[in-house]
Coordinates of C-alpha atoms in Angstrom, one line a residue:
X1 CA -8.6 -33.0 7.1
X2 CA -8.2 -34.9 10.3
X3 CA -11.9 -34.4 11.2
X4 CA -12.9 -35.6 7.7
X5 CA -10.8 -38.7 7.9
X6 CA -12.2 -39.3 11.4
X7 CA -15.7 -38.8 10.3
X8 CA -15.4 -41.1 7.3
X9 CA -13.6 -43.8 9.3
X10 CA -16.2 -43.6 12.1
X11 CA -19.1 -43.9 9.6
X12 CA -17.4 -46.8 7.9
X13 CA -17.1 -48.6 11.2
X14 CA -20.7 -47.9 12.1
X15 CA -21.9 -49.0 8.7
X16 CA -19.8 -52.2 8.9
X17 CA -21.4 -52.9 12.3
X18 CA -25.0 -52.5 11.0
X19 CA -24.2 -54.6 7.9
X20 CA -22.7 -57.3 10.2
X21 CA -25.7 -57.3 12.4
X22 CA -28.0 -57.6 9.4
X23 CA -25.9 -60.4 7.9
X24 CA -25.7 -62.2 11.3
X25 CA -29.4 -61.9 11.8
X26 CA -30.1 -63.2 8.3
X27 CA -27.8 -66.2 8.8
X28 CA -29.2 -66.8 12.3
X29 CA -32.8 -66.6 10.9
X30 CA -32.0 -69.2 8.2
X31 CA -30.2 -71.4 10.7
X32 CA -33.1 -71.3 13.1
X33 CA -35.5 -72.2 10.2
X34 CA -33.4 -75.2 9.2
X35 CA -33.2 -76.4 12.8
X36 CA -36.9 -76.0 13.2
X37 CA -37.6 -78.0 10.0
X38 CA -35.3 -80.8 11.3
X39 CA -37.2 -80.7 14.6
X40 CA -40.5 -81.0 12.8
X41 CA -39.2 -83.9 10.7
X42 CA -38.1 -85.7 13.9
X43 CA -41.4 -85.1 15.6
X44 CA -43.4 -86.1 12.5
X45 CA -41.5 -89.5 12.4
X46 CA -42.2 -90.2 16.0
X47 CA -45.9 -89.2 15.6
X48 CA -46.2 -91.4 12.5
X49 CA -44.8 -94.4 14.4
X50 CA -47.2 -93.8 17.2
X51 CA -50.2 -93.4 14.9
X52 CA -49.4 -96.6 13.1
X53 CA -49.1 -98.4 16.5
X54 CA -51.9 -96.8 18.5
X55 CA -54.1 -95.1 16.0
X56 CA -56.1 -92.1 17.2
X57 CA -55.6 -92.8 20.8
X58 CA -51.9 -92.0 20.5
X59 CA -52.6 -88.6 19.0
X60 CA -55.2 -87.7 21.7
X61 CA -52.7 -88.4 24.4
X62 CA -49.8 -86.7 22.7
X63 CA -48.7 -83.3 24.2
X64 CA -46.7 -81.1 21.7
X65 CA -46.0 -77.4 21.3
X66 CA -46.2 -77.9 17.6
X67 CA -49.4 -78.3 15.6
X68 CA -50.1 -81.9 14.5
X69 CA -52.6 -82.6 11.7
X70 CA -53.7 -86.0 10.3
X71 CA -55.1 -86.0 6.8
X72 CA -56.5 -88.8 4.8
X73 CA -55.6 -89.5 1.2
X74 CA -58.5 -87.4 0.0
X75 CA -57.4 -84.3 1.9
X76 CA -60.0 -84.6 4.7
X77 CA -58.6 -83.6 8.1
X78 CA -58.9 -86.5 10.5
X79 CA -57.2 -84.9 13.5
X80 CA -55.8 -81.6 14.6
X81 CA -54.5 -80.8 18.1
X82 CA -55.3 -77.1 17.9
X83 CA -58.6 -76.9 15.9
X84 CA -61.8 -78.8 15.3
X85 CA -61.2 -81.1 12.3
X86 CA -64.8 -80.8 11.2
X87 CA -64.5 -77.1 10.8
X88 CA -61.3 -77.3 8.8
X89 CA -61.3 -77.2 5.0
X90 CA -59.9 -79.9 2.7
X91 CA -56.1 -80.0 2.6
X92 CA -55.6 -82.0 -0.6
X93 CA -54.3 -78.9 -2.4
X94 CA -51.7 -78.1 0.2
X95 CA -48.2 -78.2 -1.2
X96 CA -46.7 -80.3 1.6
X97 CA -49.6 -82.8 1.5
X98 CA -49.4 -83.3 -2.3
X99 CA -45.6 -83.8 -2.0
X100 CA -46.0 -86.3 0.8
X101 CA -48.6 -88.3 -1.2
X102 CA -46.3 -88.4 -4.1
X103 CA -43.0 -89.0 -2.4
X104 CA -43.7 -90.0 1.2
X105 CA -42.5 -86.6 2.6
X106 CA -43.1 -83.0 1.8
X107 CA -42.1 -79.6 3.2
X108 CA -43.5 -76.1 2.8
X109 CA -43.4 -72.7 4.4
X110 CA -46.0 -70.0 4.2
X111 CA -45.8 -66.4 5.4
X112 CA -48.8 -64.6 7.0
X113 CA -48.8 -60.9 6.2
X114 CA -51.5 -60.4 8.8
X115 CA -49.6 -62.0 11.6
X116 CA -46.1 -61.2 10.2
X117 CA -45.2 -64.8 10.9
X118 CA -43.8 -67.6 8.9
X119 CA -45.1 -71.2 9.3
X120 CA -43.0 -74.3 8.4
X121 CA -44.7 -77.5 7.5
X122 CA -43.4 -81.1 7.3
X123 CA -45.7 -83.9 6.0
X124 CA -45.1 -87.7 6.0
X125 CA -47.2 -90.3 4.3
X126 CA -48.2 -93.3 6.5
X127 CA -48.4 -96.9 5.5
X128 CA -52.2 -96.7 5.1
X129 CA -51.9 -93.8 2.6
X130 CA -52.9 -91.1 5.1
X131 CA -50.6 -88.1 5.7
X132 CA -49.4 -86.9 9.1
X133 CA -48.3 -83.2 9.1
X134 CA -46.4 -81.3 11.8
X135 CA -46.1 -77.5 11.6
X136 CA -44.6 -74.7 13.7
X137 CA -44.5 -71.0 13.6
X138 CA -41.1 -69.3 13.1
X139 CA -40.7 -65.8 14.5
X140 CA -40.2 -63.1 11.8
X141 CA -36.9 -61.3 11.5
X142 CA -38.2 -58.0 12.9
X143 CA -39.6 -59.8 15.9
X144 CA -36.4 -61.6 16.3
X145 CA -34.5 -58.3 16.3
X146 CA -36.9 -56.8 18.8
X147 CA -36.3 -59.7 21.1
X148 CA -32.5 -59.0 20.9
X149 CA -32.7 -55.2 21.3
X150 CA -30.8 -55.0 24.6
X151 CA -27.8 -57.1 23.6
X152 CA -27.7 -55.3 20.2
X153 CA -27.7 -51.9 21.8
X154 CA -24.9 -52.9 24.2
X155 CA -22.9 -54.2 21.2
X156 CA -23.8 -51.0 19.3
X157 CA -22.5 -48.7 22.1
X158 CA -19.3 -50.7 22.4
X159 CA -18.9 -50.8 18.6
X160 CA -19.5 -47.0 18.3
X161 CA -17.0 -46.3 21.1
X162 CA -14.4 -48.6 19.5
X163 CA -15.0 -47.1 16.1
X164 CA -14.5 -43.6 17.5
X165 CA -11.3 -44.6 19.2
X166 CA -9.9 -46.4 16.2
X167 CA -11.1 -43.7 13.8
X168 CA -9.4 -41.1 15.9
X169 CA -6.1 -42.9 16.1
X170 CA -6.3 -43.9 12.4
X171 CA -7.0 -40.3 11.3
X172 CA -4.1 -38.9 13.4
X173 CA -1.8 -41.6 12.1
X174 CA -2.8 -41.0 8.5
X175 CA -2.5 -37.2 8.8
X176 CA 0.8 -37.2 10.8
X177 CA 3.1 -37.6 7.8
X178 CA 1.1 -35.0 5.9
X179 CA 1.4 -32.5 8.7
X180 CA 5.1 -33.2 9.0
X181 CA 5.7 -32.1 5.4
X182 CA 8.2 -29.2 5.1
X183 CA 6.4 -26.9 2.6
X184 CA 9.6 -25.0 2.1
X185 CA 11.6 -28.1 1.2
X186 CA 8.9 -30.7 0.3
X187 CA 11.3 -33.0 -1.5
X188 CA 13.0 -33.8 1.8
X189 CA 9.8 -34.9 3.5
X190 CA 9.3 -38.6 4.4
X191 CA 5.7 -39.3 3.5
X192 CA 3.4 -41.4 1.3
X193 CA 4.6 -42.3 -2.1
X194 CA 1.2 -41.3 -3.5
X195 CA 2.0 -37.7 -2.5
X196 CA 5.2 -37.6 -4.5
X197 CA 3.6 -35.8 -7.5
X198 CA 2.0 -33.3 -5.2
X199 CA 5.3 -32.6 -3.4
X200 CA 7.0 -32.2 -6.7
X201 CA 4.4 -29.7 -7.8
X202 CA 4.7 -27.8 -4.5
X203 CA 8.5 -27.6 -5.0
X204 CA 8.0 -26.1 -8.5
X205 CA 5.4 -23.7 -7.1
X206 CA 7.8 -22.7 -4.4
X207 CA 10.5 -22.0 -6.9
X208 CA 8.1 -20.0 -9.0
X209 CA 6.8 -18.0 -6.0
X210 CA 10.4 -17.4 -4.9
X211 CA 11.3 -15.9 -8.3
X212 CA 8.2 -13.8 -8.3
X213 CA 8.8 -12.6 -4.8
X214 CA 12.4 -11.7 -5.7
X215 CA 11.2 -9.7 -8.6
X216 CA 8.6 -8.0 -6.5
X217 CA 11.2 -7.1 -3.9
X218 CA 13.5 -5.7 -6.5
X219 CA 10.7 -3.6 -8.0
X220 CA 9.7 -2.5 -4.5
X221 CA 13.2 -1.6 -3.7
X222 CA 13.6 0.3 -7.0
X223 CA 10.3 2.1 -6.4
X224 CA 11.3 2.9 -2.8
X225 CA 14.7 4.2 -3.9
X226 CA 13.1 6.4 -6.5
X227 CA 10.4 7.8 -4.3
X228 CA 12.5 8.2 -1.2
X229 CA 15.1 10.2 -3.2
X230 CA 12.5 12.5 -4.6
X231 CA 12.3 16.0 -3.1
X232 CA 8.7 15.9 -4.2
X233 CA 6.0 14.3 -2.1
X234 CA 4.2 11.2 -3.4
X235 CA 1.0 9.7 -2.2
X236 CA -1.0 6.7 -3.5
X237 CA -4.6 6.3 -2.4
X238 CA -7.3 3.7 -3.0
X239 CA -10.8 4.5 -4.0
X240 CA -11.9 5.0 -0.4
X241 CA -9.1 7.6 0.1
X242 CA -7.0 5.3 2.3
X243 CA -3.2 5.7 2.0
X244 CA -1.6 2.7 0.2
X245 CA 1.9 4.2 -0.2
X246 CA 3.8 7.4 0.5
X247 CA 7.4 8.7 0.7
X248 CA 9.2 10.7 3.3
X249 CA 9.0 13.8 1.0
X250 CA 5.2 13.9 1.4
X251 CA 5.5 13.7 5.2
X252 CA 8.1 16.4 5.2
X253 CA 6.1 18.8 3.0
X254 CA 2.8 18.1 4.8
X255 CA 4.5 18.4 8.2
X256 CA 2.8 15.1 9.2
X257 CA 3.9 12.0 11.1
X258 CA 3.9 8.6 9.4
X259 CA 0.3 7.4 9.1
X260 CA -1.0 4.0 10.3
X261 CA -1.6 1.3 7.7
X262 CA -4.6 2.0 5.5
X263 CA -5.2 5.3 7.3
X264 CA -7.3 8.1 5.6
X265 CA -5.5 10.8 3.7
X266 CA -7.2 13.3 6.1
X267 CA -4.7 12.2 8.8
X268 CA -2.1 14.0 6.8
X269 CA -3.8 17.2 5.9
X270 CA -7.4 18.6 6.3
X271 CA -7.1 21.9 4.4
X272 CA -9.9 22.7 2.0
X273 CA -7.7 22.8 -1.2
X274 CA -6.1 19.5 -0.3
X275 CA -9.5 17.8 0.1
X276 CA -10.8 19.4 -3.1
X277 CA -7.9 18.0 -5.1
X278 CA -8.2 14.5 -3.6
X279 CA -12.0 14.4 -4.1
X280 CA -11.7 15.5 -7.7
X281 CA -9.1 12.7 -8.4
X282 CA -11.3 10.1 -6.8
X283 CA -14.2 11.1 -9.0
X284 CA -12.1 10.7 -12.1
X285 CA -10.9 14.3 -12.7
X286 CA -7.4 15.6 -12.7
X287 CA -6.9 18.6 -10.4
X288 CA -4.2 21.0 -9.6
X289 CA -4.0 23.2 -6.5
X290 CA -1.6 25.7 -4.9
X291 CA -1.6 25.1 -1.1
X292 CA 0.2 26.7 1.8
X293 CA 1.9 24.1 3.8
X294 CA 3.8 25.3 6.8
X295 CA 4.6 28.6 5.2
X296 CA 5.8 27.0 2.0
X297 CA 4.0 27.3 -1.3
X298 CA 3.3 23.8 -2.7
X299 CA 1.7 22.7 -5.9
X300 CA -0.6 19.7 -5.5
X301 CA -1.1 17.5 -8.6
X302 CA -3.9 14.9 -8.2
X303 CA -4.5 12.4 -10.9
X304 CA -7.1 9.5 -10.9
X305 CA -6.0 5.9 -11.3
X306 CA -8.3 4.2 -13.9
X307 CA -8.6 0.4 -13.9
X308 CA -11.0 -1.5 -16.2
X309 CA -12.8 1.8 -16.8
X310 CA -13.3 2.4 -13.1
X311 CA -11.6 4.8 -10.7
X312 CA -9.3 2.5 -8.6
X313 CA -7.6 5.3 -6.6
X314 CA -5.5 8.4 -7.0
X315 CA -1.9 9.5 -7.3
X316 CA -0.9 12.8 -5.6
X317 CA 2.4 14.6 -6.3
X318 CA 3.4 17.5 -4.0
X319 CA 5.9 20.0 -5.4
X320 CA 7.6 22.7 -3.3
X321 CA 7.3 25.7 -5.7
X322 CA 8.1 28.3 -3.1
X323 CA 11.3 29.4 -4.8
X324 CA 9.7 29.3 -8.2
X325 CA 6.9 31.6 -6.9
X326 CA 9.4 33.8 -5.3
X327 CA 11.4 34.0 -8.5
X328 CA 8.2 34.7 -10.4
X329 CA 7.4 37.5 -7.9
X330 CA 10.9 38.9 -8.2
X331 CA 10.6 38.7 -12.0
X332 CA 7.4 40.7 -11.9
X333 CA 8.9 43.2 -9.6
X334 CA 12.1 43.4 -11.7
X335 CA 10.1 43.9 -14.9
X336 CA 8.0 46.6 -13.2
X337 CA 11.1 48.3 -11.8
X338 CA 13.0 48.2 -15.1
X339 CA 9.9 49.5 -16.9
X340 CA 9.7 52.4 -14.4
X341 CA 13.4 53.1 -14.5
X342 CA 13.4 53.2 -18.3
X343 CA 10.2 55.1 -18.6
X344 CA 11.5 58.0 -16.4
X345 CA 14.4 59.1 -18.6
X346 CA 12.5 58.4 -21.8
X347 CA 9.7 60.6 -20.6
X348 CA 12.2 63.4 -19.8
X349 CA 13.9 63.0 -23.2
X350 CA 10.6 62.9 -25.0
X351 CA 9.4 66.0 -23.2
X352 CA 12.5 68.0 -23.9
X353 CA 12.5 67.0 -27.5
X354 CA 8.9 68.0 -27.9
X355 CA 9.6 71.4 -26.4
X356 CA 12.6 71.9 -28.8
X357 CA 10.5 70.7 -31.7
X358 CA 7.8 73.2 -30.9
X359 CA 10.3 76.1 -31.0
X360 CA 9.6 77.0 -27.4
X361 CA 13.3 76.9 -26.4
X362 CA 15.5 79.9 -26.9
X363 CA 18.8 79.3 -28.7
X364 CA 20.8 80.1 -25.7
X365 CA 18.9 77.4 -23.7
X366 CA 19.4 74.6 -26.2
X367 CA 22.8 73.6 -24.7
X368 CA 21.2 73.1 -21.3
X369 CA 18.4 71.0 -22.7
X370 CA 20.9 69.0 -24.7
X371 CA 22.9 68.4 -21.5
X372 CA 19.7 67.1 -19.8
X373 CA 19.0 64.8 -22.7
X374 CA 22.6 63.5 -22.6
X375 CA 22.3 62.9 -18.8
X376 CA 19.1 61.0 -19.2
X377 CA 20.5 58.9 -22.0
X378 CA 23.6 58.1 -20.0
X379 CA 21.3 57.0 -17.1
X380 CA 19.5 54.7 -19.5
X381 CA 22.8 53.3 -20.8
X382 CA 24.1 52.6 -17.3
X383 CA 20.8 50.9 -16.4
X384 CA 21.0 48.7 -19.5
X385 CA 24.7 47.9 -18.8
X386 CA 23.9 47.0 -15.2
X387 CA 21.0 44.8 -16.3
X388 CA 23.2 43.0 -18.9
X389 CA 25.9 42.5 -16.3
X390 CA 23.4 41.0 -13.8
X391 CA 22.0 38.8 -16.6
X392 CA 25.5 37.7 -17.4
X393 CA 26.2 36.8 -13.7
X394 CA 22.9 35.0 -13.4
X395 CA 23.9 32.7 -16.3
X396 CA 27.1 31.8 -14.5
X397 CA 29.4 34.4 -16.1
X398 CA 30.9 31.8 -18.5
X399 CA 32.0 34.6 -21.0
X400 CA 34.0 36.5 -18.3
X401 CA 37.8 36.0 -18.5
X402 CA 39.8 35.9 -15.3
X403 CA 43.3 37.3 -14.9
X404 CA 45.7 38.3 -12.2
X405 CA 44.6 41.6 -10.6
X406 CA 46.2 43.8 -8.0
X407 CA 43.4 44.9 -5.7
X408 CA 45.3 47.8 -4.3
X409 CA 46.2 49.2 -7.7
X410 CA 42.6 48.7 -8.9
X411 CA 41.3 50.5 -5.8
X412 CA 43.6 53.4 -6.5
X413 CA 42.3 53.6 -10.1
X414 CA 38.7 53.6 -8.9
X415 CA 39.5 56.3 -6.3
X416 CA 41.1 58.5 -8.9
X417 CA 38.1 58.1 -11.1
X418 CA 35.6 59.0 -8.3
X419 CA 37.7 61.9 -6.8
X420 CA 35.8 64.6 -8.7
X421 CA 32.5 63.2 -7.3
X422 CA 34.0 63.1 -3.8
X423 CA 35.3 66.7 -4.1
X424 CA 31.9 67.8 -5.2
X425 CA 30.3 66.1 -2.2
X426 CA 33.0 67.5 0.1
X427 CA 34.0 63.9 1.0
X428 CA 37.6 62.8 1.5
X429 CA 38.4 59.6 -0.4
X430 CA 41.5 57.6 0.4
X431 CA 43.1 54.2 -0.2
X432 CA 45.1 52.3 2.5
X433 CA 47.0 49.1 2.6
X434 CA 49.3 47.5 0.1
X435 CA 49.5 45.4 -3.1
X436 CA 47.4 42.2 -3.0
X437 CA 47.2 40.1 -6.1
X438 CA 44.3 37.8 -6.8
X439 CA 42.8 35.9 -9.7
X440 CA 39.5 37.5 -10.9
X441 CA 37.6 39.4 -13.6
X442 CA 39.2 42.8 -13.6
X443 CA 36.2 44.6 -15.1
X444 CA 33.8 43.0 -12.7
X445 CA 36.0 43.8 -9.7
X446 CA 36.3 47.3 -10.9
X447 CA 32.5 47.6 -11.0
X448 CA 32.1 46.2 -7.5
X449 CA 34.6 48.6 -6.0
X450 CA 33.1 51.5 -7.9
X451 CA 29.6 50.7 -6.8
X452 CA 30.7 50.4 -3.1
X453 CA 32.6 53.7 -3.2
X454 CA 29.9 55.5 -5.3
X455 CA 27.3 54.6 -2.6
X456 CA 29.7 55.6 0.2
X457 CA 30.2 59.1 -1.5
X458 CA 26.5 59.7 -2.4
X459 CA 25.2 58.8 1.1
X460 CA 27.8 60.7 3.0
X461 CA 27.8 64.0 4.8
X462 CA 29.8 67.2 3.9
X463 CA 33.2 66.8 5.5
X464 CA 32.9 63.0 5.7
X465 CA 35.4 60.4 4.8
X466 CA 35.4 57.2 2.7
X467 CA 38.3 54.7 3.2
X468 CA 39.2 51.8 0.9
X469 CA 41.3 49.3 2.7
X470 CA 43.2 46.5 0.9
X471 CA 45.1 43.9 2.9
X472 CA 46.1 40.2 3.1
X473 CA 45.8 38.0 6.2
X474 CA 46.2 34.4 6.9
X475 CA 42.6 34.0 5.8
X476 CA 43.2 35.5 2.3
X477 CA 42.7 38.8 0.5
X478 CA 40.5 41.4 2.1
X479 CA 38.9 44.6 0.7
X480 CA 36.7 46.9 2.8
X481 CA 35.0 50.2 2.2
X482 CA 34.1 52.3 5.3
X483 CA 32.5 55.7 5.6
X484 CA 31.0 58.2 7.9
X485 CA 27.6 58.4 6.2
X486 CA 24.1 58.4 7.4
X487 CA 23.9 54.6 8.0
X488 CA 21.3 51.9 7.3
X489 CA 18.5 51.0 9.6
X490 CA 18.7 47.3 10.9
X491 CA 15.4 46.4 9.3
X492 CA 16.6 47.3 5.8
X493 CA 20.1 45.7 6.0
X494 CA 18.8 42.3 4.9
X495 CA 17.3 43.7 1.7
X496 CA 19.8 46.3 0.5
X497 CA 21.3 43.8 -2.0
X498 CA 18.0 43.2 -3.7
X499 CA 17.5 44.7 -7.2
X500 CA 16.0 48.2 -7.3
X501 CA 15.5 48.1 -3.5
X502 CA 15.9 51.6 -1.9
X503 CA 15.6 52.5 1.7
X504 CA 14.8 56.2 1.2
X505 CA 13.2 56.5 -2.3
X506 CA 12.9 60.2 -2.2
X507 CA 16.6 60.7 -1.3
X508 CA 17.6 58.1 -3.9
X509 CA 15.7 59.8 -6.6
X510 CA 17.5 63.1 -5.8
X511 CA 21.0 61.6 -6.1
X512 CA 20.3 59.3 -9.1
X513 CA 21.6 55.8 -9.7
X514 CA 20.0 52.6 -11.1
X515 CA 19.4 50.7 -7.9
X516 CA 21.3 47.7 -9.2
X517 CA 24.8 48.5 -7.9
X518 CA 24.8 46.5 -4.7
X519 CA 23.1 43.6 -6.5
X520 CA 26.0 43.5 -8.9
X521 CA 28.4 43.6 -5.8
X522 CA 26.5 40.6 -4.3
X523 CA 26.6 38.5 -7.6
X524 CA 30.2 39.5 -8.3
X525 CA 31.3 38.3 -4.8
X526 CA 29.4 35.0 -5.4
X527 CA 31.1 34.6 -8.8
X528 CA 34.6 35.1 -7.2
X529 CA 33.7 32.7 -4.3
X530 CA 34.0 35.5 -1.7
X531 CA 32.0 36.3 1.4
X532 CA 30.1 39.5 1.7
X533 CA 29.1 41.2 5.0
X534 CA 27.5 44.4 6.1
X535 CA 27.9 46.4 9.3
X536 CA 26.1 49.7 9.7
X537 CA 24.2 51.8 12.3
X538 CA 21.9 54.8 11.5
X539 CA 23.6 58.2 11.8
X540 CA 26.9 56.6 12.6
X541 CA 28.1 55.4 9.2
X542 CA 30.1 52.2 8.7
X543 CA 32.8 51.2 11.1
X544 CA 36.4 50.5 10.2
X545 CA 37.0 47.2 8.5
X546 CA 37.0 44.1 10.6
X547 CA 38.0 40.4 10.2
X548 CA 36.3 38.1 7.6
X549 CA 36.8 34.5 6.6
X550 CA 39.9 33.9 4.5
X551 CA 39.6 34.6 0.8
X552 CA 36.0 35.9 1.0
X553 CA 34.3 39.1 0.3
X554 CA 33.9 41.5 3.2
X555 CA 31.1 43.9 4.2
X556 CA 29.7 45.9 1.2
X557 CA 28.6 49.4 1.1
X558 CA 24.9 50.1 1.9
X559 CA 22.3 50.9 -0.7
X560 CA 22.1 54.4 -2.2
X561 CA 19.7 55.5 0.5
X562 CA 22.0 54.6 3.4
X563 CA 25.7 54.8 4.3
X564 CA 27.8 52.0 3.0
X565 CA 29.5 49.7 5.4
X566 CA 33.0 48.2 5.0
X567 CA 33.3 45.6 2.3
X568 CA 36.0 43.0 2.2
X569 CA 37.0 40.8 -0.8

């Protein structure tokens, strides 16, 4: 704006200079013309006086820079100091001559386009009726300007310099109040009154912008609060694949550092599936991919952003579905195991029934076959009961009723019930400790102790021992089961509580069982808020009970294929 004001002021100054020169030269030209005419009139009066007194002799002796012509009343040239009168044409029709004949004096001016000169004429009638004319050439305005080029140029340079200085100072002076306007608070600015409507409009615009910015900040904060508290990853890309927005969840799942502004999505991940999903979204197609990100299974959802019928970018959502996939895998394994476990007794029952139906069984053998059918049916019932119990615990056990239970008394009941099995396996089963009362689900606690002791008996050696210890310490109630069995290899100890997991499948098949006992122990301990721990070494059995955190479950017995370790509740 300063340069524009300077330029306009400078041009105005220069234009004023040239107009002034033109006006001055015009006035000067007219002034010189009038002065020349006065001079001609004076010279004509003197020449007329001389002619009247001395006739032609006066004119011959007269020396003048102007042209003097004497003309008779008929227009014939009698004398001319610059030309031969005999060669000159009749001047009766000349304007100044006619005027002089009529009214004693006459003036005229004629312009010669050939010579670019103007000639002024003054004619005076004498007493004898003749006319004396004096004329002089006046320089044209262009020639006058050319004769004054040097002073005009000097004045022009000075005028231009002065115009530049004045224009510069004027532009700065004009723009200074404008530059001093506080755009944040324009109403407080001391400036031109003409700018008051503009400043009022700026104030209104500032208020509108401030409101809009506050709304944008609020929406941005809300968006950030939502996305930053998402466990899922979020990415927003433009049509070139540059990152417009992201949350910390995306960086965490992609194991990437924060990208630079407008960086490509490839700076976060370059795997083929990731690129396929993004490319599909940027071409207008929704895509879904399962990708492995740092050992985690993640689901990538890529959706195009459509604006005015064109793809403006893409939105990517990254979900960590590792646990879901693991649960799905466990579900498939559980379904397969249940199917297998149910199919085995059903196959046995169907085979025995088919033999009996075909009459191939002797009457004295029927009780044995019936006993086999009963055993397989009981095995199926136990399996179904265990599955229902696990399903109940998976759902939170809301239908289970808690009551006050004496763990020592309950352990004695379980030991009494398992004594025949222990005697059959040549294992000594004993209960140590004293009364300890807790709040729990009696039936579930019974099943937990039974499963631990049953495993300890099944995977023991002839002449072995199983000890159930019940005690209370400053950390809470404690129940442990220790044995002298075959032990559990270290590599299998982390999996013995999985459903249907067996360390030695051949041995497990020989001794029976559903493969769900220790899983029920694990879920039962979690239901009661107890800690569960396992200590075992191959061929050495489980050690005597050791300390555990207060009020938590202790070490459970091992799976059916290994010796159980002490368990504490």
